[in-house]
Short mmCIF file of C-alpha atoms in Angstrom, two decimals:
data_model
loop_
_atom_site.label_atom_id
_atom_site.label_comp_id
_atom_site.label_asym_id
_atom_site.label_seq_id
_atom_site.Cartn_x
_atom_site.Cartn_y
_atom_site.Cartn_z
CA GLU A 40 0.00 0.00 0.00
CA ILE A 41 1.31 3.41 -0.95
CA GLN A 42 1.64 5.77 2.00
CA LEU A 43 2.80 9.38 2.07
CA GLN A 44 3.84 11.43 5.08
CA GLU A 45 4.57 15.15 5.20
CA SER A 46 7.04 16.67 7.62
CA GLY A 47 8.39 20.13 8.26
CA PRO A 48 7.98 23.28 10.35
CA GLY A 49 4.47 24.30 11.31
CA LEU A 50 5.37 27.97 11.65
CA VAL A 51 7.26 30.13 9.15
CA LYS A 52 7.95 33.84 9.33
CA PRO A 53 6.86 36.16 6.52
CA SER A 54 9.45 36.61 3.74
CA GLN A 55 11.18 33.34 4.70
CA SER A 56 11.06 30.02 2.86
CA LEU A 57 8.70 27.15 3.57
CA SER A 58 10.27 23.72 3.24
CA LEU A 59 8.40 20.43 3.49
CA THR A 60 9.37 16.81 2.96
CA CYS A 61 7.14 14.01 1.72
CA SER A 62 8.30 10.50 2.56
CA VAL A 63 6.81 7.75 0.42
CA THR A 64 6.57 4.09 1.40
CA GLY A 65 5.11 1.16 -0.47
CA TYR A 66 6.14 2.46 -3.89
CA THR A 67 9.30 3.77 -5.53
CA ILE A 68 8.83 7.32 -6.73
CA THR A 69 10.86 6.64 -9.87
CA SER A 70 8.48 3.86 -10.95
CA GLY A 71 5.51 5.99 -11.90
CA TYR A 72 3.04 8.75 -11.06
CA ASP A 73 3.34 12.49 -10.68
CA TRP A 74 4.20 13.39 -7.10
CA SER A 75 2.35 16.53 -6.18
CA TRP A 76 1.97 19.19 -3.59
CA ILE A 77 -1.55 20.45 -3.00
CA ARG A 78 -2.70 22.91 -0.38
CA LYS A 79 -6.02 23.69 1.27
CA PHE A 80 -6.63 27.18 2.54
CA PRO A 81 -8.84 28.10 5.49
CA GLY A 82 -12.34 27.59 4.12
CA ASN A 83 -12.56 25.01 1.35
CA LYS A 84 -10.36 26.42 -1.41
CA MET A 85 -7.81 23.93 -2.72
CA GLU A 86 -4.82 24.67 -4.96
CA TRP A 87 -2.55 22.36 -6.92
CA MET A 88 0.98 23.70 -6.50
CA GLY A 89 2.99 21.45 -8.79
CA TYR A 90 4.50 18.03 -9.25
CA ILE A 91 7.71 16.16 -9.90
CA SER A 92 7.15 13.23 -12.21
CA TYR A 93 8.61 9.76 -11.82
CA SER A 94 11.20 10.76 -14.47
CA GLY A 95 12.20 13.88 -12.54
CA SER A 96 10.53 16.51 -14.69
CA THR A 97 8.60 19.22 -12.92
CA ASN A 98 5.45 21.16 -13.61
CA TYR A 99 4.37 24.12 -11.52
CA ASN A 100 1.28 26.21 -11.10
CA PRO A 101 2.11 29.43 -12.97
CA SER A 102 0.70 31.45 -10.07
CA LEU A 103 3.63 30.15 -7.97
CA LYS A 104 6.26 29.66 -10.64
CA SER A 105 8.68 32.29 -9.41
CA ARG A 106 8.57 31.05 -5.82
CA ILE A 107 8.26 27.26 -5.96
CA SER A 108 10.68 24.41 -6.33
CA ILE A 109 9.93 20.69 -6.09
CA THR A 110 12.87 18.32 -5.89
CA ARG A 111 13.49 14.75 -4.83
CA ASP A 112 15.95 12.37 -3.23
CA THR A 113 15.48 9.03 -4.91
CA SER A 114 17.83 7.29 -2.47
CA LYS A 115 15.45 8.15 0.36
CA ASN A 116 12.26 7.90 -1.72
CA GLN A 117 11.34 11.43 -0.74
CA PHE A 118 10.29 14.56 -2.54
CA PHE A 119 10.39 18.12 -1.29
CA LEU A 120 8.60 21.44 -1.51
CA GLN A 121 10.28 24.79 -1.19
CA LEU A 122 8.18 27.93 -1.37
CA ASN A 123 10.08 31.21 -1.14
CA SER A 124 9.08 34.66 0.09
CA VAL A 125 6.00 33.44 1.95
CA THR A 126 3.27 35.74 3.18
CA THR A 127 0.33 35.20 5.48
CA GLU A 128 -1.66 34.19 2.41
CA ASP A 129 0.43 31.01 2.22
CA THR A 130 -1.05 29.81 5.51
CA ALA A 131 -2.68 26.50 4.61
CA THR A 132 -2.69 22.77 5.15
CA TYR A 133 -0.16 21.26 2.76
CA TYR A 134 -0.65 17.79 1.33
CA CYS A 135 1.67 15.65 -0.68
CA ALA A 136 -0.16 13.33 -2.99
CA SER A 137 0.05 10.97 -5.88
CA PRO A 138 -2.97 12.55 -7.46
CA PHE A 139 -5.47 11.75 -6.60
CA ALA A 140 -5.55 8.21 -5.20
CA TYR A 141 -2.94 8.60 -2.48
CA TRP A 142 -2.57 11.46 0.01
CA GLY A 143 -0.51 12.29 3.05
CA GLN A 144 -2.26 13.27 6.25
CA GLY A 145 -1.53 16.94 5.64
CA THR A 146 0.49 19.43 7.65
CA LEU A 147 -0.70 22.84 8.74
CA VAL A 148 1.78 25.60 7.99
CA THR A 149 1.11 28.99 9.52
CA VAL A 150 2.92 32.05 8.24
CA SER A 151 3.21 34.56 11.04
CA SER A 152 5.78 36.74 12.72
CA ASP B 281 -6.73 28.69 -15.98
CA VAL B 282 -9.75 26.39 -16.23
CA VAL B 283 -12.43 27.57 -13.83
CA MET B 284 -14.41 24.81 -12.15
CA THR B 285 -17.82 25.98 -10.99
CA GLN B 286 -19.28 23.61 -8.44
CA THR B 287 -22.86 23.78 -7.17
CA PRO B 288 -24.45 23.86 -4.72
CA PRO B 289 -21.94 25.14 -2.15
CA SER B 290 -23.78 23.24 0.57
CA LEU B 291 -26.40 20.52 0.91
CA SER B 292 -28.44 19.49 3.90
CA VAL B 293 -29.60 15.91 3.57
CA ALA B 294 -31.29 13.14 5.48
CA ILE B 295 -29.73 9.71 5.73
CA GLY B 296 -31.03 7.58 2.89
CA GLN B 297 -31.69 10.53 0.61
CA SER B 298 -30.10 10.78 -2.84
CA VAL B 299 -28.25 13.91 -3.91
CA SER B 300 -26.39 15.30 -6.90
CA ILE B 301 -23.53 17.77 -7.16
CA SER B 302 -22.75 19.66 -10.36
CA CYS B 303 -19.36 20.72 -11.69
CA LYS B 304 -19.02 22.83 -14.83
CA SER B 305 -15.70 23.74 -16.43
CA SER B 306 -14.85 26.83 -18.44
CA GLN B 307 -13.16 24.68 -21.10
CA SER B 308 -13.61 21.19 -22.43
CA LEU B 309 -11.81 18.66 -20.24
CA VAL B 310 -11.14 16.22 -23.07
CA HIS B 311 -7.38 15.74 -23.22
CA SER B 312 -5.44 15.35 -26.48
CA ASP B 313 -5.10 11.67 -25.57
CA GLY B 314 -8.90 11.36 -25.73
CA LYS B 315 -9.38 10.88 -21.99
CA THR B 316 -11.24 13.25 -19.67
CA TYR B 317 -9.35 13.82 -16.43
CA LEU B 318 -12.17 14.84 -14.13
CA ASN B 319 -12.06 13.53 -10.57
CA TRP B 320 -14.32 13.75 -7.54
CA LEU B 321 -12.87 13.87 -4.04
CA LEU B 322 -14.43 13.68 -0.57
CA GLN B 323 -12.81 15.16 2.49
CA ASN B 324 -14.38 13.90 5.69
CA PRO B 325 -13.86 16.18 8.73
CA GLY B 326 -10.31 15.95 10.04
CA GLN B 327 -9.15 13.62 7.28
CA SER B 328 -7.22 13.83 4.03
CA PRO B 329 -9.13 13.95 0.76
CA LYS B 330 -10.19 10.63 -0.69
CA ARG B 331 -10.66 9.99 -4.38
CA LEU B 332 -14.16 8.78 -5.20
CA ILE B 333 -14.27 8.98 -8.99
CA TYR B 334 -11.62 9.32 -11.69
CA GLN B 335 -11.92 10.00 -15.41
CA VAL B 336 -15.54 11.12 -15.00
CA SER B 337 -17.16 7.82 -14.11
CA ASN B 338 -14.65 5.28 -12.79
CA LEU B 339 -15.11 4.29 -9.17
CA GLY B 340 -12.01 4.58 -7.00
CA SER B 341 -10.67 1.62 -5.07
CA GLY B 342 -12.93 0.65 -2.18
CA VAL B 343 -15.55 3.28 -3.02
CA PRO B 344 -19.12 2.02 -2.61
CA ASP B 345 -21.27 1.90 -5.70
CA ARG B 346 -23.69 4.38 -4.12
CA PHE B 347 -21.39 6.92 -5.77
CA SER B 348 -21.57 7.50 -9.49
CA GLY B 349 -20.14 10.06 -11.87
CA THR B 350 -21.46 11.16 -15.22
CA GLY B 351 -20.82 13.88 -17.76
CA SER B 352 -18.69 14.96 -20.66
CA GLU B 353 -16.83 17.91 -22.15
CA LYS B 354 -17.68 20.72 -19.69
CA ASP B 355 -20.57 19.40 -17.60
CA PHE B 356 -20.20 16.79 -14.88
CA THR B 357 -22.30 15.38 -12.05
CA LEU B 358 -21.62 13.33 -8.95
CA LYS B 359 -24.60 11.40 -7.62
CA ILE B 360 -24.84 9.83 -4.19
CA SER B 361 -27.63 7.33 -3.81
CA ARG B 362 -28.85 6.62 -0.28
CA VAL B 363 -26.57 8.97 1.67
CA GLU B 364 -24.94 7.43 4.73
CA ALA B 365 -23.40 9.20 7.72
CA GLU B 366 -19.88 8.45 6.48
CA ASP B 367 -20.61 10.49 3.33
CA LEU B 368 -20.72 13.77 5.21
CA GLY B 369 -17.94 16.21 4.46
CA VAL B 370 -16.73 18.42 1.62
CA TYR B 371 -16.81 17.25 -1.99
CA HIS B 372 -14.52 18.69 -4.65
CA CYS B 373 -14.30 18.20 -8.36
CA VAL B 374 -10.81 18.60 -9.79
CA GLN B 375 -9.57 18.61 -13.37
CA ALA B 376 -6.16 17.33 -14.39
CA THR B 377 -6.53 17.79 -18.15
CA HIS B 378 -5.10 21.29 -18.30
CA VAL B 379 -2.20 22.78 -16.36
CA PRO B 380 -2.66 24.20 -13.81
CA TRP B 381 -4.92 21.51 -12.40
CA THR B 382 -7.85 23.26 -10.78
CA PHE B 383 -10.46 22.49 -8.17
CA GLY B 384 -14.09 23.36 -7.75
CA GLY B 385 -14.99 25.49 -4.75
CA GLY B 386 -16.39 22.55 -2.81
CA THR B 387 -19.79 21.31 -1.69
CA LYS B 388 -20.35 20.75 2.01
CA LEU B 389 -22.72 17.86 2.68
CA GLU B 390 -24.37 18.08 6.10
CA LEU B 391 -27.04 16.18 7.96
CA LYS B 392 -30.53 17.66 8.01
#
C-alpha cells in the first residue's frame, strides 16, 4: 500500500522560505506517477501547486512559478517542496499526494511573525 | 486557468436521501489523448481527501457503488444514492486535463 507522510515546520515567518518533505513508502517514486503538492486554505479552497514526475521533470502552477521548487531524493524515496518569500496568504494545510488516489495526512503551515 | 464551478456550495440531507452535485468547467476537459481527467474527491472532517471517482465515471478503489459520476466535455455530475453518515464532508471536483490543475470550490454535505 502506498503511503505518504509530510514533515516540516508548522510555523514560518513572513518573507522566509517554507520547506516540506514528503516521505513515500510502499512504492518507488521513480516507478511511476506524478508526485504533487496540493494545499487547502482556510475555508474550502484547494490549490494544486505542482509536481515532480517519476522521471524527474517538474510542472508548476504558474501562479507560484517564481517562488516554488519541487525536488526529490530518490535514495530516500522522498520529494520536497520549497516555497520562497512566503506571506500570510500562504497559511494553509499542505498535502503531498500521488494525485489523486494517495494522500498524506496533511500538515498545517502557519505564516506569522 | 480552467475555472471549475461547483454547485451547490452546501447541501443538507437526510440519511437515505439521494443527492447530486454539479461541476461545470470553463473549457472542455477532453485531453489530447482522448481521456477526460475529471475527478471527484471527498474530504471527511479531520481527514485527508479521498478519491471517489476518476476519469468522470470510474469508481475509486474501495468506493461504494452508491457513488456515481457522469458527464462529458464541460458538464459533470456526482450522484450519491442513499446517503450514509460516512458520506458527510466536503466534496470537490478537480480537473487534471489542463495545467494548472484546478479544483471546484467545494460542496459541504451536512445532515438535516
